[in-house]
PDB file of C-alpha atoms and ligand atoms in Angstrom:
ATOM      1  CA  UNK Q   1      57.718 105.132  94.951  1.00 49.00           C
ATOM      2  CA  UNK Q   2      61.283 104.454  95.393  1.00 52.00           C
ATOM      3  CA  UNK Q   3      63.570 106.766  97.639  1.00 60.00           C
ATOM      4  CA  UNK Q   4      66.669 108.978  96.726  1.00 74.00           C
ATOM      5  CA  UNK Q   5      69.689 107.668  98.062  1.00 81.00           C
ATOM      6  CA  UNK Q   6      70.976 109.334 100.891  1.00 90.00           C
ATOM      7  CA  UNK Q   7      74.688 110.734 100.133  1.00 92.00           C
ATOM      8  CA  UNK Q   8      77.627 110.634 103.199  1.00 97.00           C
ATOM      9  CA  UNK Q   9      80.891 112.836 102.995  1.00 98.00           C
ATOM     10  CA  UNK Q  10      83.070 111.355 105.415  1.00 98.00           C
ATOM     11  CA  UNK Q  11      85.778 114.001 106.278  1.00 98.00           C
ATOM     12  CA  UNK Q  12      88.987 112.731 107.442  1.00 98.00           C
ATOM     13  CA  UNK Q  13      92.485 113.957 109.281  1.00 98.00           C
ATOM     14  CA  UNK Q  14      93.927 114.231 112.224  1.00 97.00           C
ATOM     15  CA  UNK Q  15      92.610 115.918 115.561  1.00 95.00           C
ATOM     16  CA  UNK Q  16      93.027 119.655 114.403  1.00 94.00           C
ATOM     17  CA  UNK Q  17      92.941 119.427 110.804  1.00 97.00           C
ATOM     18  CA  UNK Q  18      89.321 121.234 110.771  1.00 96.00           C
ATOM     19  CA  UNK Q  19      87.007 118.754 109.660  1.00 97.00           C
ATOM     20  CA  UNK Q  20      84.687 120.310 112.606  1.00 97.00           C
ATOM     21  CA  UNK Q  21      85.136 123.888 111.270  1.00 97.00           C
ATOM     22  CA  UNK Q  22      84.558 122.823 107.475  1.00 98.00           C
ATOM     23  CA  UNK Q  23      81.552 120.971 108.363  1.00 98.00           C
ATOM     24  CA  UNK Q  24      80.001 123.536 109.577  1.00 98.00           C
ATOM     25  CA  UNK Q  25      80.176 125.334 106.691  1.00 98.00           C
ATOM     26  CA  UNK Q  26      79.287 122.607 104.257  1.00 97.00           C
ATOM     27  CA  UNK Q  27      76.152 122.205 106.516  1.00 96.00           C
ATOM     28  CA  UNK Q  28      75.006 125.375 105.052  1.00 95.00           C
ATOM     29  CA  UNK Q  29      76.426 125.069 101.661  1.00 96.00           C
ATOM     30  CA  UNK Q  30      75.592 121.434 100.600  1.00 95.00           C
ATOM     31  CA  UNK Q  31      72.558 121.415 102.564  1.00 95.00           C
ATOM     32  CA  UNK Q  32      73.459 118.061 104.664  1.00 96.00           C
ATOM     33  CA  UNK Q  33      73.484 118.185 108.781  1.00 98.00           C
ATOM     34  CA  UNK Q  34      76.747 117.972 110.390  1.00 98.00           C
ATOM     35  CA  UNK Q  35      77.004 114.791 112.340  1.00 98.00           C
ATOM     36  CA  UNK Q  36      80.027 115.071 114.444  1.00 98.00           C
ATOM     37  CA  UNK Q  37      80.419 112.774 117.133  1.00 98.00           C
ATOM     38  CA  UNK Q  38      82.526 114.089 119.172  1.00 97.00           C
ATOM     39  CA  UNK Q  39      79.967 117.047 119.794  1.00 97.00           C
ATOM     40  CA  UNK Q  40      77.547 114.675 120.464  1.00 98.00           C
ATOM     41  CA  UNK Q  41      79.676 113.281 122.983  1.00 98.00           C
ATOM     42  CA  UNK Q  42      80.377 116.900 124.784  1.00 96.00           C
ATOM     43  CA  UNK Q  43      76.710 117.679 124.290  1.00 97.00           C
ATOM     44  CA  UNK Q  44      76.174 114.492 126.609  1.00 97.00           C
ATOM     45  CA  UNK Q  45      78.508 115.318 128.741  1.00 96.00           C
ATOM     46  CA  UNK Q  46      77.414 118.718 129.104  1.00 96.00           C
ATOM     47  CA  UNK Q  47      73.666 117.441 130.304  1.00 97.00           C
ATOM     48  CA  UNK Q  48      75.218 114.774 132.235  1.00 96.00           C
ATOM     49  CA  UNK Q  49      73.505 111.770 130.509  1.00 97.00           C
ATOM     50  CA  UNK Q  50      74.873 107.921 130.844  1.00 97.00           C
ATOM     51  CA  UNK Q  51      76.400 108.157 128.159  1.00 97.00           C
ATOM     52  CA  UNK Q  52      78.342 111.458 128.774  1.00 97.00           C
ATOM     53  CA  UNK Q  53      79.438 110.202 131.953  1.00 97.00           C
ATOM     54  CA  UNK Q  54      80.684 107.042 130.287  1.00 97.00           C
ATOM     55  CA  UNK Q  55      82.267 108.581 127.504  1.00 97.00           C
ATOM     56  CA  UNK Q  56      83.844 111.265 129.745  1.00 96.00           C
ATOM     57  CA  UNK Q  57      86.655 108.724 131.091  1.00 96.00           C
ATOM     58  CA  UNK Q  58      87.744 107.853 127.609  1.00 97.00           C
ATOM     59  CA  UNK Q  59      87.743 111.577 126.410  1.00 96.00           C
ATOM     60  CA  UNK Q  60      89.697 112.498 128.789  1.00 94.00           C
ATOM     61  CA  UNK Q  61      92.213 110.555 128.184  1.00 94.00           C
ATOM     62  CA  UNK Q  62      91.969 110.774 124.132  1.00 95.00           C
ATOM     63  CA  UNK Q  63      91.341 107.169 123.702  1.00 97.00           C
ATOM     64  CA  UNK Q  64      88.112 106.187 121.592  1.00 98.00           C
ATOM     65  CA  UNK Q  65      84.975 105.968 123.193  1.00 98.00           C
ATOM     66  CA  UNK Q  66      83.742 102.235 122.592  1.00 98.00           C
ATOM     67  CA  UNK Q  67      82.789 101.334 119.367  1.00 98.00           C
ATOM     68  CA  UNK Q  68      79.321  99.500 120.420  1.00 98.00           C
ATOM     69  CA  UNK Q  69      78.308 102.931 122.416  1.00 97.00           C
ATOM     70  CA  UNK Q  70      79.477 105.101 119.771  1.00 98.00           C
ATOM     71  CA  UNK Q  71      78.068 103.101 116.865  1.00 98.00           C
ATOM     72  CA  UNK Q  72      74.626 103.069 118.547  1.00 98.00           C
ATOM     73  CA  UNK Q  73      74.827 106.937 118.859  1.00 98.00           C
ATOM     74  CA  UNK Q  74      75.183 107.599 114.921  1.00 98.00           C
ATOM     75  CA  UNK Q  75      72.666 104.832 113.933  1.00 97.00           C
ATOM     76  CA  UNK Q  76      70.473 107.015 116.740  1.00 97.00           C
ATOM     77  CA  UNK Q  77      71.336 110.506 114.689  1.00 97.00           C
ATOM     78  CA  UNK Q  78      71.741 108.946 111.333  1.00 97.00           C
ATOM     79  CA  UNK Q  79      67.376 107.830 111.975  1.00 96.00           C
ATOM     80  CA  UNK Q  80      66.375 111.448 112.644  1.00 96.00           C
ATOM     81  CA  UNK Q  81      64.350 113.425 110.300  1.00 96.00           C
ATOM     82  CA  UNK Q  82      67.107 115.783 109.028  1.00 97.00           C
ATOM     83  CA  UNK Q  83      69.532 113.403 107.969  1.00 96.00           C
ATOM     84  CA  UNK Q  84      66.930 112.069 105.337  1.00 94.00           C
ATOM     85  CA  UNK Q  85      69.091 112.999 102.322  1.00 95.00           C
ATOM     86  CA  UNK Q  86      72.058 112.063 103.930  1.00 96.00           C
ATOM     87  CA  UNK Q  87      75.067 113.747 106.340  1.00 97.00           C
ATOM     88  CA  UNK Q  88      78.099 115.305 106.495  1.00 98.00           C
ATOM     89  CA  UNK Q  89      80.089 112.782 109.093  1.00 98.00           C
ATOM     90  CA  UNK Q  90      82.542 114.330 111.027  1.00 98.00           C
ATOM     91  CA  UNK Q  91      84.875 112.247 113.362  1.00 98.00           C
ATOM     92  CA  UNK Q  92      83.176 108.612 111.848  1.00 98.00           C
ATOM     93  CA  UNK Q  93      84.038 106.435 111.570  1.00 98.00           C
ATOM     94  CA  UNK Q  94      87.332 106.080 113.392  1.00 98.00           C
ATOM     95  CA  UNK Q  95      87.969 102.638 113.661  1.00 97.00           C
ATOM     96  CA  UNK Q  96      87.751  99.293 110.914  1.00 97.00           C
ATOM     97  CA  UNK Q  97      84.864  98.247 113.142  1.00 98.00           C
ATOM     98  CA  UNK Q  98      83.082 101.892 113.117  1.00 98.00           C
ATOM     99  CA  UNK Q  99      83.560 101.603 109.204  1.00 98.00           C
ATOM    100  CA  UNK Q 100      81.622  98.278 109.063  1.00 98.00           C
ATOM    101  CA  UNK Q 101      78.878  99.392 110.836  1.00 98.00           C
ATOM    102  CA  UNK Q 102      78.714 102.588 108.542  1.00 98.00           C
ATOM    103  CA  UNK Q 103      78.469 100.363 105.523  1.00 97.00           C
ATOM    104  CA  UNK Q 104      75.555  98.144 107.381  1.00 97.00           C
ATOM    105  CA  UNK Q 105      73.411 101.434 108.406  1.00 97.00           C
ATOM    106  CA  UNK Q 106      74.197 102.815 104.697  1.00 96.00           C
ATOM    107  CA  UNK Q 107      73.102  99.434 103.231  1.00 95.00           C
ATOM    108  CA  UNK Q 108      70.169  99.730 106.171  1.00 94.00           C
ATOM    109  CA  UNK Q 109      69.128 103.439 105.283  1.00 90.00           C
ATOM    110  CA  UNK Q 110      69.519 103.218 101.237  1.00 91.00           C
ATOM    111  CA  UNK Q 111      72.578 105.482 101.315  1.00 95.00           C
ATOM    112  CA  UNK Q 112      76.292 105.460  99.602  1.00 95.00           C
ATOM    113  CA  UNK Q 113      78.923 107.498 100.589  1.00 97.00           C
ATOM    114  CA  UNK Q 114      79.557 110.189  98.103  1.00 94.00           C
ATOM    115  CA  UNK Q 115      83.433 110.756  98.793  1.00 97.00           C
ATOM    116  CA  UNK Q 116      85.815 111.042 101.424  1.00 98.00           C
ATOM    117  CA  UNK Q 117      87.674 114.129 101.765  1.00 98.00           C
ATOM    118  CA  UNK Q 118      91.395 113.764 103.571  1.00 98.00           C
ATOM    119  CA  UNK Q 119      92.326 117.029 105.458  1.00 98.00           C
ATOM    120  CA  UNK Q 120      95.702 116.404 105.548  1.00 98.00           C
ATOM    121  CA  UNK Q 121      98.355 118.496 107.963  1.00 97.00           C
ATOM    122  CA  UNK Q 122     101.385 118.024 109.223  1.00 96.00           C
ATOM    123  CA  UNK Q 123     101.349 116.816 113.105  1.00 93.00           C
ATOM    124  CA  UNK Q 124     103.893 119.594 114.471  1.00 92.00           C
ATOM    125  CA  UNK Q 125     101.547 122.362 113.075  1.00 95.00           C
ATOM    126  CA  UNK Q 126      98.187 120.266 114.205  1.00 95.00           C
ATOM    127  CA  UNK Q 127      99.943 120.257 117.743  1.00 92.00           C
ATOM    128  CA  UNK Q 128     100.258 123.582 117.299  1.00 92.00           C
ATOM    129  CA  UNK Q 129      96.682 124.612 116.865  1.00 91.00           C
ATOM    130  CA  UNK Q 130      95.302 122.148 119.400  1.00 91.00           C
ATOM    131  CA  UNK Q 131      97.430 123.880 121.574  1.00 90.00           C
ATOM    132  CA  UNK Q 132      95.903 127.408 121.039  1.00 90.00           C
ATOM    133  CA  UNK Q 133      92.644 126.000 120.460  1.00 87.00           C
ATOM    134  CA  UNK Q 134      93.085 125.040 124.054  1.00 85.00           C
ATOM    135  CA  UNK Q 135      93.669 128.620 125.331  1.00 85.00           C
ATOM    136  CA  UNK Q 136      90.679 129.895 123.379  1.00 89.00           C
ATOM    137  CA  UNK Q 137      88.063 127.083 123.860  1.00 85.00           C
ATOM    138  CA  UNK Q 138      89.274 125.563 126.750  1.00 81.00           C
ATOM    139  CA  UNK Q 139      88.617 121.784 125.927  1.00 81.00           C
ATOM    140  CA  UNK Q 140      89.689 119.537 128.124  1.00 80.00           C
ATOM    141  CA  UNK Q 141      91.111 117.047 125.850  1.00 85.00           C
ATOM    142  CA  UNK Q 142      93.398 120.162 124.335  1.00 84.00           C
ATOM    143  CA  UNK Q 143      96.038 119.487 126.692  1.00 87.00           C
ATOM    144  CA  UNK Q 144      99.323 118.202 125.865  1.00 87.00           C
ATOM    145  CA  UNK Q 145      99.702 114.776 126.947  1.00 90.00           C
ATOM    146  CA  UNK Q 146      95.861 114.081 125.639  1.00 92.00           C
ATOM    147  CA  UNK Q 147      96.803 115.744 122.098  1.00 92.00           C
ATOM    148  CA  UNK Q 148      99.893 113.370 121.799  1.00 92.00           C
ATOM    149  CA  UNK Q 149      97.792 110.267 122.865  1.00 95.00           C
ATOM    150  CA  UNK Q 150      95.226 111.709 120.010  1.00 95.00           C
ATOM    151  CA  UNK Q 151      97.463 111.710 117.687  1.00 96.00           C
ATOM    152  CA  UNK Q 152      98.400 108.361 118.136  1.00 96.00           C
ATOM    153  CA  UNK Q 153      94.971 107.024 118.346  1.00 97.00           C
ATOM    154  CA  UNK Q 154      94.278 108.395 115.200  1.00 97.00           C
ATOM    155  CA  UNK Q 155      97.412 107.112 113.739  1.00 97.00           C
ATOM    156  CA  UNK Q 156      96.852 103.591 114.986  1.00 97.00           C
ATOM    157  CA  UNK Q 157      92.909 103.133 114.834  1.00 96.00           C
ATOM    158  CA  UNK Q 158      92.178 106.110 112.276  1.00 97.00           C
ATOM    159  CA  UNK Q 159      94.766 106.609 109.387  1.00 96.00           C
ATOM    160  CA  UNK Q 160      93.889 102.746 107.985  1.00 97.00           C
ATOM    161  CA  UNK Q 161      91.023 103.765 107.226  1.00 98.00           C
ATOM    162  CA  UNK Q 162      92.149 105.629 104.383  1.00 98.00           C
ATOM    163  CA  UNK Q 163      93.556 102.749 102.868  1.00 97.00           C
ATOM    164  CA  UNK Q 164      90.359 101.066 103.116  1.00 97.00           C
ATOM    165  CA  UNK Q 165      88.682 103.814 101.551  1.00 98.00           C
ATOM    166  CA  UNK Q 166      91.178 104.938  98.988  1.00 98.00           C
ATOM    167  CA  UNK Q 167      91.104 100.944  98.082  1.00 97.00           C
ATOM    168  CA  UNK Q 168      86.994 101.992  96.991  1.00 97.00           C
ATOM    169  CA  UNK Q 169      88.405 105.305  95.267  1.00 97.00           C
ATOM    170  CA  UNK Q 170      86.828 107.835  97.525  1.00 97.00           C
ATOM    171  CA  UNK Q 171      89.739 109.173  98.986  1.00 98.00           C
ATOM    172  CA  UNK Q 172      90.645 112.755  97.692  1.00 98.00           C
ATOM    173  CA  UNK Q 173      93.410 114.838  99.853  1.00 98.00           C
ATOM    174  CA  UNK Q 174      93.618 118.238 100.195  1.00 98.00           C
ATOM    175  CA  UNK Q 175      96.316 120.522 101.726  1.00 98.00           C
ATOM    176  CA  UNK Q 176      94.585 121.604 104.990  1.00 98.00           C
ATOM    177  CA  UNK Q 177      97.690 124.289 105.861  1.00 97.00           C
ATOM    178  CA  UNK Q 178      95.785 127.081 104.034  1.00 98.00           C
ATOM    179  CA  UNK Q 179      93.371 129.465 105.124  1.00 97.00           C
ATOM    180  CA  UNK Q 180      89.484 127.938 105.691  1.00 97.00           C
ATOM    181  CA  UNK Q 181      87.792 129.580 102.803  1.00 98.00           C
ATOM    182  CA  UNK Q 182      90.598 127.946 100.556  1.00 98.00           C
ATOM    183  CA  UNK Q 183      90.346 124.767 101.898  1.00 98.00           C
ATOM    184  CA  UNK Q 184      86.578 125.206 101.678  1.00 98.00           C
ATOM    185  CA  UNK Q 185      86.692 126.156  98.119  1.00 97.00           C
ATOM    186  CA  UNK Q 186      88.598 122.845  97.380  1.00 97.00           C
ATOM    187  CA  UNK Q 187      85.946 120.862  99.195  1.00 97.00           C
ATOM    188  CA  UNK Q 188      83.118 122.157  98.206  1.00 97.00           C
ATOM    189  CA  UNK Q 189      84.167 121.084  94.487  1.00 95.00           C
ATOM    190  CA  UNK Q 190      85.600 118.070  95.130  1.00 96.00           C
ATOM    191  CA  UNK Q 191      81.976 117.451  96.993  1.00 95.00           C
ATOM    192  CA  UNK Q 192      79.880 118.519  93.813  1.00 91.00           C
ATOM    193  CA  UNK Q 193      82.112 116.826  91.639  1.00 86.00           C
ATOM    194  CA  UNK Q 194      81.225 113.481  93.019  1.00 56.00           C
TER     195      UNK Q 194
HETATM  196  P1  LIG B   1      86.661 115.150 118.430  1.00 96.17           P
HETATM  197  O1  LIG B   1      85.841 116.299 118.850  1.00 96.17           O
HETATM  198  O2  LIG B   1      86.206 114.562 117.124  1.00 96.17           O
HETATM  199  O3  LIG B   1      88.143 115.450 118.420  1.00 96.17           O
HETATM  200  O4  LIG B   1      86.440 113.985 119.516  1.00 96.17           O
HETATM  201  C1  LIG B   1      86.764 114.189 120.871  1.00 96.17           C
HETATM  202  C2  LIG B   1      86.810 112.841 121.581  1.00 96.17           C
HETATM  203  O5  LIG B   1      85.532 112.204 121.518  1.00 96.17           O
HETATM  204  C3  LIG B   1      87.783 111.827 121.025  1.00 96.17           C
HETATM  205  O6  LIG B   1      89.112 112.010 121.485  1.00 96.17           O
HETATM  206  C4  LIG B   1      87.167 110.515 121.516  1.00 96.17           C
HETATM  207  O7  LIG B   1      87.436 110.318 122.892  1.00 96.17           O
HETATM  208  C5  LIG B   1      85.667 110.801 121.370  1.00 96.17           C
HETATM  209  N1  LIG B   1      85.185 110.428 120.018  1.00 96.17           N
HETATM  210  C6  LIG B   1      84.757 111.261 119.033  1.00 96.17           C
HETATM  211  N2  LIG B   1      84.377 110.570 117.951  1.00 96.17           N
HETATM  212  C7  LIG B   1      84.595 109.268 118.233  1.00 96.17           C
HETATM  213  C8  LIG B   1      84.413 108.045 117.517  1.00 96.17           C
HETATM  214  N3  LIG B   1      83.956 108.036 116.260  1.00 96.17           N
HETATM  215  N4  LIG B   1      84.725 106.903 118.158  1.00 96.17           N
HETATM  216  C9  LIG B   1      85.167 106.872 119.420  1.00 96.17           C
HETATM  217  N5  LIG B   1      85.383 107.977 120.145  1.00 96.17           N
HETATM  218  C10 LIG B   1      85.097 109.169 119.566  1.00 96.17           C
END
């Protein structure tokens, strides 16, 4: 009998563009888990685990956790039961070395990735909203030095990444200044029409 092959949307953009918030609803409407490593990170941190505390140090300072510890995180999440027919990856990869090892679990698990969806915003109005997502969350990495460094990571270790992928034609972008059910609408079919 041979096995469907598991399907990966890897959302991209900046720290605030809200991959995490359109995941979440994609989880529901594409029926695919949300795989978001930085919750998995704060969920670790949260119950105090190695890993949390190791990761901690990094996240607080908005550089990227490791890529070895990270990497063996998602292969651990990407084996569980619900991500049989594949995952919505939120926050991975973020680095050329996070992107290999994506392509050597896909090749490892039977899966492709289906398309990569850019959030794109502009950084004065992503500041922004980190900034009040700070007052309302509280996250500890919202603060103002930590956003800038953020931003930077993603710039350096991040935005390539969309050449890489746009170099496979799986890049789309959307506008991600709009309200969330727009930009959802524009996902969702750019998802389905893969
Ligand atoms: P996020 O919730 O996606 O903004 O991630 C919060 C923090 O978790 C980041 O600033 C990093 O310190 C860490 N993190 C999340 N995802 C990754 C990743 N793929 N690689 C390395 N570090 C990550």
């Amino acid at each position: 009998m041979t096995e469907k092959v598991k399907t990966f949307v890897v959302l991209m953009g900046a720290p605030g563009a809200g991959k995490g918030t359109q995941a979440k609803l994609l989880q529901e409407q594409l029926n695919l888990p949300q795989v978001a490593t930085g919750d998995l990170f704060r969920a670790n941190l949260k119950q105090e685990t190695e890993l949390g505390k190791l990761a901690k140090t990094y996240m607080d300072r908005g550089d990227l956790v490791p890529d070895e510890v990270t990497i063996a995180m998602v292969k651990d999440r990407l084996e569980q039961d619900d991500c049989r027919s594949g995952a919505i990856l939120d926050g991975f990869p973020r680095s050329p070395a996070q992107a290999d090892a994506l392509n050597d679990l896909l090749e490892e698990f039977g899966g492709m990735i289906n398309v990569v969806p850019f959030i794109y915003v502009d950084q004065e109005v992503l500041i922004a909203r980190l900034l009040k997502r700070a007052e309302i969350e509280g996250r500890a990495d919202d603060n103002e030095e930590t956003i800038r460094n953020r931003m930077n990571v993603y710039k350096e270790s991040t935005a390539p990444l969309l050449d890489y992928y746009s170099e496979k034609g799986l890049v789309v972008k959307l506008d991600g200044d709009r309200p969330v059910d727009e930009v959802n609408n524009d996902l969702v079919s750019v998802i389905r029409g893969n």
